[in-house]
Short mmCIF file of C-alpha atoms and ligand atoms in Angstrom, two decimals:
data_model
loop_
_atom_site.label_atom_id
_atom_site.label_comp_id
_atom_site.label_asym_id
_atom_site.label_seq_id
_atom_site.Cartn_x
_atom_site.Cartn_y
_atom_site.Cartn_z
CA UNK I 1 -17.02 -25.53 -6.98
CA UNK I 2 -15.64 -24.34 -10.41
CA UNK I 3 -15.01 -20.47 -11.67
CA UNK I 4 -18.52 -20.04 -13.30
CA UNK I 5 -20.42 -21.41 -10.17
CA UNK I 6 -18.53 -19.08 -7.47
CA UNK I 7 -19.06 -16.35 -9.25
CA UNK I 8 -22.67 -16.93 -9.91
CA UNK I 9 -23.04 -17.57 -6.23
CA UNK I 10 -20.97 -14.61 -5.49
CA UNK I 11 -22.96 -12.19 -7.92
CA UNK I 12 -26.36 -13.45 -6.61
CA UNK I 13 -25.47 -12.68 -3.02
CA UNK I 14 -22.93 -9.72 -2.89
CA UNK I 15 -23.02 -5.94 -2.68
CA UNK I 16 -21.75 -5.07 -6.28
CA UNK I 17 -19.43 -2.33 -5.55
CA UNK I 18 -16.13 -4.27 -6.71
CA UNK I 19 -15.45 -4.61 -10.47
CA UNK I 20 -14.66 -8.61 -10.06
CA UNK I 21 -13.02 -10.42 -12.65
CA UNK I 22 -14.81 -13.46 -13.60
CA UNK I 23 -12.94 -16.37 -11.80
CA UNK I 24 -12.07 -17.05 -8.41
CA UNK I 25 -8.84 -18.31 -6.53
CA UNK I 26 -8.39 -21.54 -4.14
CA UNK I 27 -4.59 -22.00 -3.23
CA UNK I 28 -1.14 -19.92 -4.06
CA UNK I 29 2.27 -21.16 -3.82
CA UNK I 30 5.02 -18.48 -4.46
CA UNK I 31 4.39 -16.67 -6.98
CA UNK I 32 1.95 -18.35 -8.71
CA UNK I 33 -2.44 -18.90 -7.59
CA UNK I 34 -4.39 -21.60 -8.90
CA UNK I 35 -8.29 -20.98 -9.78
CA UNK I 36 -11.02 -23.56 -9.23
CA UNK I 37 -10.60 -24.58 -13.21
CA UNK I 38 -7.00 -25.67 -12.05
CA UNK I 39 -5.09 -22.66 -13.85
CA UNK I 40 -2.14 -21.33 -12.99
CA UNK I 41 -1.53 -17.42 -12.82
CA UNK I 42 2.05 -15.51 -12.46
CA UNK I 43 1.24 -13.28 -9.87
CA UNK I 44 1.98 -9.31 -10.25
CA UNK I 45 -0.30 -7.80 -8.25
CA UNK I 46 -0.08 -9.76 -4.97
CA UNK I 47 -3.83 -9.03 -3.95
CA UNK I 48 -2.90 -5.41 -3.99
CA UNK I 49 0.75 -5.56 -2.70
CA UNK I 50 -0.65 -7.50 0.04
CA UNK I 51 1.21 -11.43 -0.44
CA UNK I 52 4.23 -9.53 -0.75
CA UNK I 53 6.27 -12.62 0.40
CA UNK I 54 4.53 -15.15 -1.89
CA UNK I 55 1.33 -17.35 -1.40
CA UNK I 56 1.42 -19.96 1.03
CA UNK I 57 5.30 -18.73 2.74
CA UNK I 58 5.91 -21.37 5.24
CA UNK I 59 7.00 -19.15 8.22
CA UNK I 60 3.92 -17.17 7.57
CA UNK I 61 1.89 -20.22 7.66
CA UNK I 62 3.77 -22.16 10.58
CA UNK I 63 2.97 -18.19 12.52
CA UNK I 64 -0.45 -18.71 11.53
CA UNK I 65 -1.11 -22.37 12.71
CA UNK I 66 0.89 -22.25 16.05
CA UNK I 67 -0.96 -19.07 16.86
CA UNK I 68 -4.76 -20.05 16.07
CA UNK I 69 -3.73 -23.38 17.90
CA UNK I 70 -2.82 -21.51 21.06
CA UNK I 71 -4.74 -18.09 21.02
CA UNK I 72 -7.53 -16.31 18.52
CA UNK I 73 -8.23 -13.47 20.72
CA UNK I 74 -8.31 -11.82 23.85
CA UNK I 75 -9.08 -8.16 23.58
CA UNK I 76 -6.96 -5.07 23.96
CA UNK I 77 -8.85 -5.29 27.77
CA UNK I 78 -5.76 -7.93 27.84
CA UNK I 79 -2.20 -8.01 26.66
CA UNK I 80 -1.26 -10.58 24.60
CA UNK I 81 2.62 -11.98 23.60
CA UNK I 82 2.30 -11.48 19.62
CA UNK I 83 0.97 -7.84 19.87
CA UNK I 84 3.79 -6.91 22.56
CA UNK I 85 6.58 -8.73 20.33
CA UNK I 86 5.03 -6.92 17.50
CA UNK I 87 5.30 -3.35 18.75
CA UNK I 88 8.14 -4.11 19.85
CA UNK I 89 9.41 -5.40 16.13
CA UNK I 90 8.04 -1.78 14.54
CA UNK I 91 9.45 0.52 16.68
CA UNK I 92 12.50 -0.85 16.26
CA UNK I 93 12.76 -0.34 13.16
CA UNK I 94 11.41 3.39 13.29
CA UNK I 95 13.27 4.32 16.22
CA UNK I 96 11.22 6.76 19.15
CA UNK I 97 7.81 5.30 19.01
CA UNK I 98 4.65 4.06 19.82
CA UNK I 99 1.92 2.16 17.58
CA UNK I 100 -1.27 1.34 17.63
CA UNK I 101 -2.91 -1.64 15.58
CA UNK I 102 -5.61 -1.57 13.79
CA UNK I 103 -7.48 -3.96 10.64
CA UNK I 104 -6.74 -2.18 7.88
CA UNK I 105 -5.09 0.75 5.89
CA UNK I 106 -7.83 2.69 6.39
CA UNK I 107 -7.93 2.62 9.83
CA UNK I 108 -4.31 3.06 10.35
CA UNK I 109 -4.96 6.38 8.32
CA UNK I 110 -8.12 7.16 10.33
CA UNK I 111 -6.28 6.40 13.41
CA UNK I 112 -3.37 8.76 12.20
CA UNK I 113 -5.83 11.30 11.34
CA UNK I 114 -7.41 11.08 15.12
CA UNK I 115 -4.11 11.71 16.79
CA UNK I 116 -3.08 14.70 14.67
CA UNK I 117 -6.22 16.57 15.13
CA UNK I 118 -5.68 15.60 18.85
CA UNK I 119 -2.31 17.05 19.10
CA UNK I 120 -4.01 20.19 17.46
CA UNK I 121 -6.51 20.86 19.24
CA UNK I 122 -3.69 20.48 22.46
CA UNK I 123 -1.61 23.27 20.59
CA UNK I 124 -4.43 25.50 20.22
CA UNK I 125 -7.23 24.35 18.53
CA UNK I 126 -5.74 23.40 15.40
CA UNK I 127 -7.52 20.81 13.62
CA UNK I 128 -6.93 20.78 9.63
CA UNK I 129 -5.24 18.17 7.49
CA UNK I 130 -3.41 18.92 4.21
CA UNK I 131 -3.07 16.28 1.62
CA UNK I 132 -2.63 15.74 -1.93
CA UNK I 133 -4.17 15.51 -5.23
CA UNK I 134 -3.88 11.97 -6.94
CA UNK I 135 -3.81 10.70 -3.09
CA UNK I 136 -5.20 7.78 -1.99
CA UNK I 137 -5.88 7.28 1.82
CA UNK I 138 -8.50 4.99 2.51
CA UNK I 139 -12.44 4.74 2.17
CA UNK I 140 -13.68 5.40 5.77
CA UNK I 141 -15.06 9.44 5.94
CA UNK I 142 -12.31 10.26 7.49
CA UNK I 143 -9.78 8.81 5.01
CA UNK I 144 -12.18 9.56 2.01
CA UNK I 145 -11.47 13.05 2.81
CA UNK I 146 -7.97 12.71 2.96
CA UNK I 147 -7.87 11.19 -0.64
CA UNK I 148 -7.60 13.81 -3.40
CA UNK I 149 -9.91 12.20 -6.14
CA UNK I 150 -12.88 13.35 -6.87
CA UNK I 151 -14.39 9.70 -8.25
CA UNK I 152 -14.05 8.46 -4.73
CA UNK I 153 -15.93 11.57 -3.12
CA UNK I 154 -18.83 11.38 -5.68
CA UNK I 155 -22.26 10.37 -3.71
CA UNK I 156 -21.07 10.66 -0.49
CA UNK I 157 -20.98 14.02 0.21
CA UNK I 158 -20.86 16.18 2.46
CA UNK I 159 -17.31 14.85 3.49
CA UNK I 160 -15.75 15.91 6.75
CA UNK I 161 -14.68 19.03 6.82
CA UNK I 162 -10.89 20.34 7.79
CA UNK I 163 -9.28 18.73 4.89
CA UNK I 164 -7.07 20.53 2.37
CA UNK I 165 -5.83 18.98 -0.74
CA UNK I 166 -3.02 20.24 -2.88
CA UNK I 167 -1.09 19.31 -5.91
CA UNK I 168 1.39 16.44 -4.84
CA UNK I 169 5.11 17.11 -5.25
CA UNK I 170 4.57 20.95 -4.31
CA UNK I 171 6.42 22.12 -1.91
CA UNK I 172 5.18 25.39 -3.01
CA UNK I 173 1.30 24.67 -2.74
CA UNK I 174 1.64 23.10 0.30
CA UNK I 175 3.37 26.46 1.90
CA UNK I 176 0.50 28.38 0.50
CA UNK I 177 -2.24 26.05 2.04
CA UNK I 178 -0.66 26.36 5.50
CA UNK I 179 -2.48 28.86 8.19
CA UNK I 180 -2.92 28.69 11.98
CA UNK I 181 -5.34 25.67 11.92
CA UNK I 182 -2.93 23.48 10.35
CA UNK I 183 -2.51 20.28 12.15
CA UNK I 184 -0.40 17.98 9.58
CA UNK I 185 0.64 17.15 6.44
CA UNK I 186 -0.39 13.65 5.22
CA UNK I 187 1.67 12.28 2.22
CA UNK I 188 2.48 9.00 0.09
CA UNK I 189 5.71 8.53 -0.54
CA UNK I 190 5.07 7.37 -3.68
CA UNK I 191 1.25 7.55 -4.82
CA UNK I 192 0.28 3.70 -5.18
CA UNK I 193 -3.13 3.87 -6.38
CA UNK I 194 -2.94 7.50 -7.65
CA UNK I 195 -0.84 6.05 -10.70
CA UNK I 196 2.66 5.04 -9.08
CA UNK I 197 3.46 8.70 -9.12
CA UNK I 198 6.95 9.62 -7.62
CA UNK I 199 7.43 12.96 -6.05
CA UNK I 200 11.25 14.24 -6.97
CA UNK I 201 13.81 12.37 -4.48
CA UNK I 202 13.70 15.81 -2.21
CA UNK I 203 10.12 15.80 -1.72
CA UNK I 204 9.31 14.24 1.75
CA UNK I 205 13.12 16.09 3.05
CA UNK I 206 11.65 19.61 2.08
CA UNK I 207 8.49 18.69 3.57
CA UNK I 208 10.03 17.74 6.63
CA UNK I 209 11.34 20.84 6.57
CA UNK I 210 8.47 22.81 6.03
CA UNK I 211 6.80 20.83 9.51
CA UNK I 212 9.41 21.66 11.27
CA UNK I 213 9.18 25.32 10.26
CA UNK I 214 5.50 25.67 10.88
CA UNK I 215 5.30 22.66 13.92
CA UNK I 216 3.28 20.40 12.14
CA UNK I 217 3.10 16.52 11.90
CA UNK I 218 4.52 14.82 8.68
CA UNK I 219 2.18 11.85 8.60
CA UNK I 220 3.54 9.41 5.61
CA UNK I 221 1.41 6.69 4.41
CA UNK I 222 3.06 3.80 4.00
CA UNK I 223 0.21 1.29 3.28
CA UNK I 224 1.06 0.04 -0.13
CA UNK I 225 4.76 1.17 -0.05
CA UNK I 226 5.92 0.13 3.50
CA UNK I 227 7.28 -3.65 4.16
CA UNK I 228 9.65 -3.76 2.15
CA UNK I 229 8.03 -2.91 -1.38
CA UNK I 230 9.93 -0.51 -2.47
CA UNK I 231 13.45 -1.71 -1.62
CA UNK I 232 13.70 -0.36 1.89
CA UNK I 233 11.64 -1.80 4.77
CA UNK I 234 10.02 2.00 4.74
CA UNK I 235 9.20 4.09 1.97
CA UNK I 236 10.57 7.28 3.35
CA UNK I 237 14.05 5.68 4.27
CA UNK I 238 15.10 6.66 0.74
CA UNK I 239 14.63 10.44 1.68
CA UNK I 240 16.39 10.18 4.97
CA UNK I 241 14.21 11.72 6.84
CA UNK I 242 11.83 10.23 10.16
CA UNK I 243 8.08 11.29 9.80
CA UNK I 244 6.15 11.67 12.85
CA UNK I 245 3.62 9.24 11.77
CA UNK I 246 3.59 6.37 9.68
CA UNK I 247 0.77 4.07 8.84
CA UNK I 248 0.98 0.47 7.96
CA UNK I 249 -1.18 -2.29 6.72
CA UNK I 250 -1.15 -4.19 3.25
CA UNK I 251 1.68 -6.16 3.74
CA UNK I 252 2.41 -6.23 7.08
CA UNK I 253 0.21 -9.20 7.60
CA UNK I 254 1.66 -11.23 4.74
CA UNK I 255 -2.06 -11.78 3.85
CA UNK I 256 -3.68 -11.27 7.10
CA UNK I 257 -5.74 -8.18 8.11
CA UNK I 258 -4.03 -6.02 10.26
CA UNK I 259 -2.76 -2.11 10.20
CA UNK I 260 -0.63 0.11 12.45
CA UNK I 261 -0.20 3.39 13.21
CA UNK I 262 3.18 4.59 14.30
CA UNK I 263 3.93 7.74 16.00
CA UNK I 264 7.10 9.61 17.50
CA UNK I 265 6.62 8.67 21.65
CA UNK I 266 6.37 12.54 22.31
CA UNK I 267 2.75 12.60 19.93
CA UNK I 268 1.11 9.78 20.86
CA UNK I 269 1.39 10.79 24.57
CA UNK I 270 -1.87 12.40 23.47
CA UNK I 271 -3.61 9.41 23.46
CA UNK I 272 -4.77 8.34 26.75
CA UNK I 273 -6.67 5.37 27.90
CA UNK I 274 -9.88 5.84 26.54
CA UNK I 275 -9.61 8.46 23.76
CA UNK I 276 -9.24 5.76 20.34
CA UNK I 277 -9.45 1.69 20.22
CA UNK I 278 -10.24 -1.03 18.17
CA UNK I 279 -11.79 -4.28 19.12
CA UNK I 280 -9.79 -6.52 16.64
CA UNK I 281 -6.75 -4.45 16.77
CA UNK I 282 -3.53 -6.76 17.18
CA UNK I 283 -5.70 -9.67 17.33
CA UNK I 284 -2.52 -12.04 17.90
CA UNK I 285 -2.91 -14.63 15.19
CA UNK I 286 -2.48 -11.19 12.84
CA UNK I 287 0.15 -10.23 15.06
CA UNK I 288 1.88 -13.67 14.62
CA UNK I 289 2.04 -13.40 11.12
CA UNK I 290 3.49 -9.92 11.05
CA UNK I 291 6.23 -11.32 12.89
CA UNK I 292 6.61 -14.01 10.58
CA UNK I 293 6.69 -11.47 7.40
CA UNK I 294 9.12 -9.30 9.76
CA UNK I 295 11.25 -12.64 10.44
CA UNK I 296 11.47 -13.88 6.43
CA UNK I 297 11.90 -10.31 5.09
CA UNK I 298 15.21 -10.24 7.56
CA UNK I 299 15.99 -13.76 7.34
CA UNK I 300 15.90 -13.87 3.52
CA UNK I 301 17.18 -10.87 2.52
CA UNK I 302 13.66 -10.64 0.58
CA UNK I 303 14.26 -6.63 0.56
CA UNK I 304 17.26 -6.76 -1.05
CA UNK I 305 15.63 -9.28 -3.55
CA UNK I 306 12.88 -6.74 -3.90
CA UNK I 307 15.41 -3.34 -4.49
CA UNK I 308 17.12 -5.97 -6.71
CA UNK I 309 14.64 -7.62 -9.22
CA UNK I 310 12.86 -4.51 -9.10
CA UNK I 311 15.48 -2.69 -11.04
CA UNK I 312 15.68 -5.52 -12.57
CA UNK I 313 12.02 -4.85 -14.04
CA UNK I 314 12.59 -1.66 -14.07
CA UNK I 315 15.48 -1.33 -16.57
CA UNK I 316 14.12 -4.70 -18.87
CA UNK I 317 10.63 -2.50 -19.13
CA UNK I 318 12.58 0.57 -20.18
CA UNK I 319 14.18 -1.33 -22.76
CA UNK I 320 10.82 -3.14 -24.06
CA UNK I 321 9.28 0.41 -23.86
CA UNK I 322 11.70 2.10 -26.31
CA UNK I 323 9.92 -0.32 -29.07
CA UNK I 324 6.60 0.61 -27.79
CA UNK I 325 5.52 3.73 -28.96
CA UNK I 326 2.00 3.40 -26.45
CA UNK I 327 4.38 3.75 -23.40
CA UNK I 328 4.81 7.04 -22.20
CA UNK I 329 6.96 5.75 -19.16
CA UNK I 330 7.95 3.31 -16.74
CA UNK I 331 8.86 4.13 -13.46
CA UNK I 332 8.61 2.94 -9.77
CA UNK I 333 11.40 1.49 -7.12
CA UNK I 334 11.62 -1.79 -6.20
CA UNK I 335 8.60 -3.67 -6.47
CA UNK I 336 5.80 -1.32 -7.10
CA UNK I 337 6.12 -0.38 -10.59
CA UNK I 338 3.94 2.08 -13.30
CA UNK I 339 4.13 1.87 -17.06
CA UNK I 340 2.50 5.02 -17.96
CA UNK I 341 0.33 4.11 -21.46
CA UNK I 342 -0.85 6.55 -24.19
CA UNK I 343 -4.48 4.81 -23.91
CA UNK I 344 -6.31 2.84 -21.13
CA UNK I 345 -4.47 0.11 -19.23
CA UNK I 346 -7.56 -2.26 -19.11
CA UNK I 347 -6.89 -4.19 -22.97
CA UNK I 348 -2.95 -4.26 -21.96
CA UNK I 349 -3.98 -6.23 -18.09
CA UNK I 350 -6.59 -8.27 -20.03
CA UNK I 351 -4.45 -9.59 -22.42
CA UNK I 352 -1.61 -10.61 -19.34
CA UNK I 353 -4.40 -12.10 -18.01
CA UNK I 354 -5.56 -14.04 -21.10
CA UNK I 355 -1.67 -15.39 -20.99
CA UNK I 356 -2.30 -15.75 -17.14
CA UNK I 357 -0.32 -13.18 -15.78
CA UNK I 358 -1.84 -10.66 -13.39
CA UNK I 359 -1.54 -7.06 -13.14
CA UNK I 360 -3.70 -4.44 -12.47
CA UNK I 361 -4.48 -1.20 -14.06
CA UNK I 362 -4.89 2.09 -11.92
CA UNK I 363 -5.36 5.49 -12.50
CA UNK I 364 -7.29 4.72 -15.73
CA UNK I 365 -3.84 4.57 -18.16
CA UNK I 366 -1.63 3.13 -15.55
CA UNK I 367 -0.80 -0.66 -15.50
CA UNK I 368 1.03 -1.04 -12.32
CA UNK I 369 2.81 -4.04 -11.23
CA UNK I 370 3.04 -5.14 -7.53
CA UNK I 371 5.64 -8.26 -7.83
CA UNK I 372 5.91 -10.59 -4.30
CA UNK I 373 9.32 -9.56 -3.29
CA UNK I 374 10.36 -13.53 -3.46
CA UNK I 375 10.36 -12.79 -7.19
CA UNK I 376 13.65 -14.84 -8.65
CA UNK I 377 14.63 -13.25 -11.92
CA UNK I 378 13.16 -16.51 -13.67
CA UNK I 379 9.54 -15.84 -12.61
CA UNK I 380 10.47 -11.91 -13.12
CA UNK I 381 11.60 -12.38 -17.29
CA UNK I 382 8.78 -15.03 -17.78
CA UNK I 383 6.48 -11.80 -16.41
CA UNK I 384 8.43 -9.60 -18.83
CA UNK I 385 7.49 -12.08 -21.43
CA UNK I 386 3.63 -11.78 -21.34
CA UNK I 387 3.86 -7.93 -21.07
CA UNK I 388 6.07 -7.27 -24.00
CA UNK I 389 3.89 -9.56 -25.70
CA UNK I 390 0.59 -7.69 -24.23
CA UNK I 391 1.76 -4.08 -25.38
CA UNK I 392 3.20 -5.26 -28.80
CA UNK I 393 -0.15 -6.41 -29.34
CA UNK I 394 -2.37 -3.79 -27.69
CA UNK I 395 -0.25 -1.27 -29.60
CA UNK I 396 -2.35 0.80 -32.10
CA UNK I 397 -5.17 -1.25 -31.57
CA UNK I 398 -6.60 0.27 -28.18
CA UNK I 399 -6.35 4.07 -29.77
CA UNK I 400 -5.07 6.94 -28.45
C1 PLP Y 501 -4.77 0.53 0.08
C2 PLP Y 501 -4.37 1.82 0.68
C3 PLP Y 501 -5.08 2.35 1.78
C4 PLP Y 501 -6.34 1.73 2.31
O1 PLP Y 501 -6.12 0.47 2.85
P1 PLP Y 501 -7.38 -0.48 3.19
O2 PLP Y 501 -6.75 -1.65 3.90
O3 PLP Y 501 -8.02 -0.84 1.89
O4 PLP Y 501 -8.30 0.28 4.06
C5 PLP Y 501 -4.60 3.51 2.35
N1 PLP Y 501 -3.50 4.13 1.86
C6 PLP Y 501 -2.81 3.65 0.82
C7 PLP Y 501 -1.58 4.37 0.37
C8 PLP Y 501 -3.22 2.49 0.18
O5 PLP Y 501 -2.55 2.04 -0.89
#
């Protein structure tokens, strides 16, 4: 099938709720996808910072195929070799811990959310969650309610209720918004979808701070930023800090569904048999391939790649920005990156697209880039190409 006929049969048969661009994808290698007309795209966006090693990385696939061959599922009534390696392979690298997997971000986050208000209600009956303006957490009701924008609440009302949101890098609003039902404090460490917002470097230390002062959880979400996107293997490693609960998902799969909840050992001795589960969760074949992404992003140095050619971007965009008098601002770490725009991001991603390189646009004015971190610096200035190009040309024509 060719572009035009998938997405006629797509659009005949599916719930419209995604904005879809009008082609579809058949095979990736690197850092490139092919579409069913045979075109070749530079990839930026990584199917939401999910393909963050590439398409199509051979230990990835090799975890894949010896896995499905052997195993597809057997139930968390079972234990299974992947999942066990796997937990084993996260708390490692967060020290003290225990996780839990799930499918997908937002049932890490829903997950997350269930243990805190667990934990609360064991310390007294506390029960509410604060988070943050410009969040984004998920779309379950759960994680909806989390997420601090309004657009994503809008029809689906009433929400549930114990959840506080606050401006994000406040340390003061936060403080103000804490009272005896507090549970937790659930934070980005760098709002992905929210705009690629970064908090000032202190802002998930003081907030550690400010749990430990009132004995709350500091649950980060490290969805889009964890695996190695932003430099470290965690987001919050650049703060120095341990949070008592992280979430995982996006990339931890290298393309495959799966999420995980982390949690110091000490809280998530409040879940016992019975109390939360998942019949999918650390299906092994997922689990396989998180060990393969875990394997190549130590094997490869593909972090160091990532802190590397990110700044890389980084500084090259900050140069092309000082001749574009649209851009307000470019800034990120590593490979998630935000070049803040005086009008609407959607001409500037069309016209990468038109030269076939994809970004994405978030936050209305936002276009954010989400690089694999296999990026060479090749593949990153041929990028750089196509956007100087876009914003020269989008430049006093989209309007203010
Ligand atoms: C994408 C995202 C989620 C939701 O993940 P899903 O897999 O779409 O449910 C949650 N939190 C953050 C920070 C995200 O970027």
């Amino acid at each position: 099938m060719n572009n035009a006929e998938i997405v006629e049969l797509a659009h005949a048969n599916l719930v419209n709720n995604y904005g879809c661009m009008p082609l579809a994808f058949v095979r990736g290698h690197g850092a490139y996808l092919y579409d069913a007309d045979g075109n070749r795209y530079l990839d930026f966006f990584c199917g939401l910072a999910v393909t963050s090693l590439g398409h199509g990385h051979p230990r990835i696939v090799a975890a894949i195929k010896q896995q499905a061959e052997k195993l597809t599922h057997a139930s968390n009534v079972f234990h299974t070799e992947p999942m066990a390696r796997l937990a084993a392979r996260i708390v490692g690298a967060f020290g003290d811990g225990r996780v839990f997997f799930a499918n997908s971000g937002a049932e890490a986050n829903e997950a997350a959310l269930k243990l805190a208000r667990r934990w609360g209600h064991a310390k007294g009956g506390r029960f509410e969650i604060i988070s943050t303006l410009g969040s984004f957490h998920g779309r379950t009701f759960g994680t909806l309610s989390a997420t601090g924008q309004e657009k994503y609440h809008e029809g689906f009302q009433p929400l549930v209720p114990g959840f506080k949101l606050v401006p994000y890098d406040d340390i003061g609003a936060i403080e103000r918004a804490i009272d005896p039902k507090t549970a937790a404090i659930m934070v980005e460490p760098i709002q992905g979808e929210g705009g690629v917002v970064m908090p000032r470097p202190d802002y998930l230390a003081r907030l550690r701070q400010v749990c430990d002062r009132a004995q709350l959880l500091l649950i980060v979400d490290e969805v889009q930023t964890g695996m190695g996107r932003t430099g470290k293997l965690f987001g919050y490693q650049h703060s120095g800090i341990k949070p008592d609960i992280i979430t995982l998902a996006k990339a931890l799969g290298g393309g495959i569904p799966i999420g995980a909840m982390v949690a110091r050992s000490e809280v998530a001795a409040v879940m016992t048999p019975g109390t939360h589960g998942s019949t999918f969760g650390g299906n092994p074949v997922a689990c396989a391939a998180a060990l393969g992404v875990f394997d190549a992003l130590e094997q490869d140095g593909l972090i160091a790649n990532a802190a590397e050619i990110g700044q890389y971007l980084i500084t090259r965009l900050r140069e092309i920005a000082r001749e574009c008098p649209d851009v307000r601002d470019v800034r990120g770490q590593g490979m998630i990156i935000g070049i803040a725009l005086k009008h609407a991001a959607k001409p500037v991603v069309d016209a990468c697209f038109r030269e076939r390189l994809i970004v994405n646009g978030t936050a209305d004015t936002i276009l954010r880039l989400l690089p694999p971190l296999i990026l060479t610096k090749e593949e990153a200035e041929a990028g750089l190409g196509i956007i100087e190009r876009a914003l020269r040309a989008e430049a006093g024509t989209a309007g203010a």
